[in-house]
């Protein structure tokens, strides 16, 4: 049952927070609903959860447009890569974009927010494992990029996000992301997924992105 899994994940977040001397309510569960059937998503809405992550703009619009009207307190986060030509749609639709990773995208986001008179919250994705196939800035480029975002575009950066390599201990990447945030005056950390969200809490995750552990395995379609 999804409602039981939901409760268990909440308990695990709370337990890890207490163990780390942190306040459980400082950690937000982002339910990553990409490629999940609507029935499962509705089950999670029914237990009262309101913060969801999606990785594609169009899929998110299709699923959430009507639900947005029904649940006015939804918070939708884009956690997947964003093409510049979809940035305006993303600004119109999401509350948070977690995958900011290049100046061209920042330029379009800034312009779209201005045009739509809408401010959304931004996270910078850091490719902590420096993997060629992954999006995100390499750690060495973060400081200069943050300066550009803040000074040239006058945008606040709420947090940093990472997606560690599957074949390395995630804890090293979580520690690195936390250090980068501290060194650069960034407040929040989006890190930890189904397999490792508890590990992300001691180093400082303020949100964990959990998909399959909550909803079950995703559909194979892409
Ligand atoms: C799919 C996805 C998740 C959730 O992954 P699970 O392992 O199913 O919890 C989290 N973050 C991002 C960026 C994702 O694309």
Short mmCIF file of C-alpha atoms and ligand atoms in Angstrom, two decimals:
data_model
loop_
_atom_site.label_atom_id
_atom_site.label_comp_id
_atom_site.label_asym_id
_atom_site.label_seq_id
_atom_site.Cartn_x
_atom_site.Cartn_y
_atom_site.Cartn_z
CA UNK A 1 0.00 0.00 0.00
CA UNK A 2 1.25 3.41 -0.97
CA UNK A 3 -0.12 5.02 2.18
CA UNK A 4 1.94 2.61 4.31
CA UNK A 5 5.06 3.21 2.25
CA UNK A 6 4.46 6.93 2.61
CA UNK A 7 4.28 6.62 6.37
CA UNK A 8 7.39 4.43 6.51
CA UNK A 9 9.41 6.90 4.45
CA UNK A 10 8.26 9.72 6.72
CA UNK A 11 9.33 7.69 9.76
CA UNK A 12 12.72 6.96 8.21
CA UNK A 13 13.28 10.64 7.47
CA UNK A 14 12.30 11.55 11.02
CA UNK A 15 14.53 8.84 12.51
CA UNK A 16 17.57 9.89 10.48
CA UNK A 17 16.97 13.53 11.34
CA UNK A 18 16.79 12.84 15.07
CA UNK A 19 19.88 10.67 14.92
CA UNK A 20 21.72 13.52 13.25
CA UNK A 21 20.43 16.04 15.78
CA UNK A 22 18.28 17.75 13.18
CA UNK A 23 14.65 18.82 13.22
CA UNK A 24 12.57 16.41 11.09
CA UNK A 25 10.34 19.18 9.75
CA UNK A 26 13.42 20.84 8.20
CA UNK A 27 13.50 18.05 5.63
CA UNK A 28 11.00 18.07 2.77
CA UNK A 29 10.02 14.88 0.99
CA UNK A 30 9.77 15.49 -2.76
CA UNK A 31 7.67 12.66 -4.19
CA UNK A 32 9.15 12.03 -7.63
CA UNK A 33 6.15 10.98 -9.69
CA UNK A 34 7.75 10.79 -13.14
CA UNK A 35 6.53 7.84 -15.22
CA UNK A 36 4.14 6.70 -12.50
CA UNK A 37 0.51 5.87 -13.16
CA UNK A 38 -1.97 8.55 -12.08
CA UNK A 39 -3.67 6.18 -9.64
CA UNK A 40 -0.50 5.99 -7.53
CA UNK A 41 -0.05 9.75 -7.66
CA UNK A 42 -3.63 10.29 -6.57
CA UNK A 43 -3.11 7.89 -3.66
CA UNK A 44 -0.23 10.05 -2.41
CA UNK A 45 -2.33 13.20 -2.84
CA UNK A 46 -5.07 11.55 -0.83
CA UNK A 47 -2.86 11.01 2.20
CA UNK A 48 -2.22 14.74 2.13
CA UNK A 49 1.17 15.02 0.47
CA UNK A 50 1.64 18.07 -1.75
CA UNK A 51 5.26 18.31 -2.90
CA UNK A 52 6.05 16.46 -6.12
CA UNK A 53 8.95 16.22 -8.53
CA UNK A 54 8.81 15.59 -12.27
CA UNK A 55 11.60 15.34 -14.79
CA UNK A 56 9.88 16.47 -17.99
CA UNK A 57 7.94 19.64 -18.60
CA UNK A 58 5.35 18.14 -20.92
CA UNK A 59 4.67 15.05 -18.83
CA UNK A 60 4.26 17.27 -15.78
CA UNK A 61 1.81 19.55 -17.55
CA UNK A 62 -0.30 16.63 -18.71
CA UNK A 63 -0.50 15.13 -15.26
CA UNK A 64 -0.70 18.20 -13.09
CA UNK A 65 -2.66 20.83 -15.00
CA UNK A 66 -6.03 19.60 -13.75
CA UNK A 67 -4.74 18.55 -10.32
CA UNK A 68 -3.34 22.04 -9.80
CA UNK A 69 -6.89 23.38 -9.88
CA UNK A 70 -8.07 20.84 -7.37
CA UNK A 71 -5.11 21.18 -4.97
CA UNK A 72 -4.22 24.84 -4.66
CA UNK A 73 -1.38 24.12 -2.21
CA UNK A 74 0.65 21.91 -4.55
CA UNK A 75 4.37 22.48 -4.92
CA UNK A 76 5.79 21.15 -8.17
CA UNK A 77 9.50 20.79 -8.72
CA UNK A 78 11.33 20.13 -11.96
CA UNK A 79 14.20 17.76 -11.16
CA UNK A 80 15.19 16.75 -14.69
CA UNK A 81 17.25 18.58 -17.32
CA UNK A 82 15.64 21.64 -18.89
CA UNK A 83 16.14 22.75 -22.48
CA UNK A 84 16.19 26.50 -23.01
CA UNK A 85 13.27 26.32 -25.43
CA UNK A 86 11.10 24.85 -22.66
CA UNK A 87 12.25 27.28 -19.99
CA UNK A 88 9.36 29.67 -20.41
CA UNK A 89 6.84 26.82 -20.04
CA UNK A 90 8.73 25.60 -16.99
CA UNK A 91 8.57 29.03 -15.36
CA UNK A 92 4.84 29.19 -16.01
CA UNK A 93 4.26 25.77 -14.51
CA UNK A 94 6.72 24.86 -11.78
CA UNK A 95 7.34 26.37 -8.35
CA UNK A 96 10.93 25.19 -8.19
CA UNK A 97 13.50 24.31 -10.86
CA UNK A 98 16.31 22.16 -9.49
CA UNK A 99 18.33 21.62 -12.66
CA UNK A 100 19.82 25.03 -13.43
CA UNK A 101 23.28 24.41 -14.86
CA UNK A 102 24.26 26.92 -17.56
CA UNK A 103 24.17 30.60 -18.27
CA UNK A 104 22.04 30.36 -21.38
CA UNK A 105 19.31 28.71 -19.33
CA UNK A 106 19.63 31.31 -16.58
CA UNK A 107 19.22 34.08 -19.17
CA UNK A 108 15.99 32.57 -20.51
CA UNK A 109 14.66 31.84 -17.01
CA UNK A 110 15.34 35.42 -15.89
CA UNK A 111 13.62 36.83 -18.97
CA UNK A 112 10.63 34.49 -18.59
CA UNK A 113 10.17 35.35 -14.92
CA UNK A 114 10.27 39.03 -15.81
CA UNK A 115 7.76 38.63 -18.65
CA UNK A 116 5.42 36.46 -16.61
CA UNK A 117 5.89 38.51 -13.46
CA UNK A 118 6.44 35.27 -11.63
CA UNK A 119 9.30 34.30 -9.32
CA UNK A 120 10.20 30.68 -9.02
CA UNK A 121 12.78 29.11 -6.72
CA UNK A 122 16.02 27.92 -8.28
CA UNK A 123 18.53 25.20 -7.44
CA UNK A 124 21.81 24.69 -9.23
CA UNK A 125 22.60 21.14 -10.22
CA UNK A 126 26.19 20.13 -9.49
CA UNK A 127 27.74 17.17 -11.27
CA UNK A 128 29.68 16.11 -8.19
CA UNK A 129 30.93 12.93 -9.89
CA UNK A 130 32.02 14.86 -13.02
CA UNK A 131 30.30 12.28 -15.21
CA UNK A 132 30.25 13.07 -18.91
CA UNK A 133 26.67 11.86 -19.44
CA UNK A 134 25.22 13.84 -16.55
CA UNK A 135 23.98 17.41 -16.46
CA UNK A 136 25.18 19.86 -13.88
CA UNK A 137 28.13 22.11 -13.32
CA UNK A 138 31.46 20.67 -12.32
CA UNK A 139 32.28 21.76 -8.75
CA UNK A 140 35.14 24.05 -9.83
CA UNK A 141 32.78 26.14 -11.95
CA UNK A 142 30.20 26.69 -9.23
CA UNK A 143 31.62 29.81 -7.61
CA UNK A 144 31.86 31.80 -10.84
CA UNK A 145 28.46 30.57 -12.00
CA UNK A 146 26.80 31.63 -8.75
CA UNK A 147 28.34 35.07 -9.11
CA UNK A 148 26.90 35.36 -12.61
CA UNK A 149 23.44 34.22 -11.53
CA UNK A 150 23.37 36.56 -8.56
CA UNK A 151 25.05 39.60 -10.01
CA UNK A 152 24.36 39.60 -13.73
CA UNK A 153 20.81 38.26 -13.50
CA UNK A 154 19.86 39.39 -9.99
CA UNK A 155 18.44 35.99 -9.12
CA UNK A 156 18.54 34.22 -5.78
CA UNK A 157 19.74 30.64 -5.63
CA UNK A 158 17.83 28.69 -3.03
CA UNK A 159 19.88 25.53 -3.10
CA UNK A 160 22.15 23.00 -4.75
CA UNK A 161 21.12 19.62 -6.16
CA UNK A 162 23.17 16.54 -7.01
CA UNK A 163 22.67 13.10 -8.48
CA UNK A 164 25.69 10.99 -7.40
CA UNK A 165 27.27 8.31 -9.61
CA UNK A 166 25.59 4.96 -9.05
CA UNK A 167 28.84 3.13 -8.44
CA UNK A 168 30.31 5.35 -5.74
CA UNK A 169 29.37 5.88 -2.09
CA UNK A 170 26.75 8.59 -2.20
CA UNK A 171 27.85 9.94 1.18
CA UNK A 172 31.03 11.40 -0.34
CA UNK A 173 28.95 13.31 -2.87
CA UNK A 174 26.52 14.52 -0.26
CA UNK A 175 29.42 15.80 1.85
CA UNK A 176 30.90 17.57 -1.16
CA UNK A 177 27.61 19.22 -2.07
CA UNK A 178 27.17 20.37 1.52
CA UNK A 179 30.66 21.88 1.55
CA UNK A 180 30.02 23.68 -1.73
CA UNK A 181 26.83 25.14 -0.30
CA UNK A 182 28.57 26.31 2.86
CA UNK A 183 31.49 27.81 0.97
CA UNK A 184 29.18 29.69 -1.35
CA UNK A 185 26.44 30.86 0.99
CA UNK A 186 23.71 28.63 -0.44
CA UNK A 187 21.05 27.59 2.04
CA UNK A 188 19.39 24.41 0.84
CA UNK A 189 20.44 20.98 -0.36
CA UNK A 190 18.40 18.66 -2.56
CA UNK A 191 20.09 15.29 -2.25
CA UNK A 192 19.21 11.67 -1.60
CA UNK A 193 16.86 9.36 -3.54
CA UNK A 194 15.13 6.04 -2.84
CA UNK A 195 18.32 4.10 -2.22
CA UNK A 196 20.12 6.64 -0.07
CA UNK A 197 17.85 9.35 1.30
CA UNK A 198 18.65 8.47 4.91
CA UNK A 199 22.36 8.87 4.19
CA UNK A 200 21.73 12.37 2.84
CA UNK A 201 20.20 13.70 6.04
CA UNK A 202 23.23 13.81 8.37
CA UNK A 203 25.28 15.84 5.86
CA UNK A 204 22.42 18.34 5.59
CA UNK A 205 19.78 17.46 2.98
CA UNK A 206 16.84 19.86 3.26
CA UNK A 207 14.90 17.91 0.65
CA UNK A 208 15.09 14.30 -0.47
CA UNK A 209 13.74 13.18 -3.85
CA UNK A 210 12.07 9.80 -3.51
CA UNK A 211 10.38 8.02 -6.42
CA UNK A 212 10.33 4.23 -6.58
CA UNK A 213 10.54 3.59 -2.81
CA UNK A 214 7.27 5.47 -2.47
CA UNK A 215 5.34 4.78 -5.67
CA UNK A 216 6.83 1.43 -6.72
CA UNK A 217 8.79 0.70 -9.87
CA UNK A 218 8.34 3.12 -12.76
CA UNK A 219 6.82 2.22 -16.09
CA UNK A 220 9.43 1.39 -18.70
CA UNK A 221 8.29 4.02 -21.22
CA UNK A 222 10.54 7.06 -21.44
C1 LIG B 1 14.00 9.73 -10.91
C2 LIG B 1 14.69 10.71 -10.08
C3 LIG B 1 14.62 10.63 -8.68
C4 LIG B 1 13.93 9.51 -7.93
O1 LIG B 1 14.60 8.33 -8.10
P1 LIG B 1 14.23 7.02 -7.20
O2 LIG B 1 15.49 6.25 -7.19
O3 LIG B 1 13.11 6.34 -7.88
O4 LIG B 1 13.86 7.51 -5.86
C5 LIG B 1 15.26 11.62 -7.95
N1 LIG B 1 15.91 12.63 -8.56
C6 LIG B 1 15.98 12.75 -9.89
C7 LIG B 1 16.72 13.89 -10.47
C8 LIG B 1 15.39 11.80 -10.69
O5 LIG B 1 15.48 11.92 -12.03
#
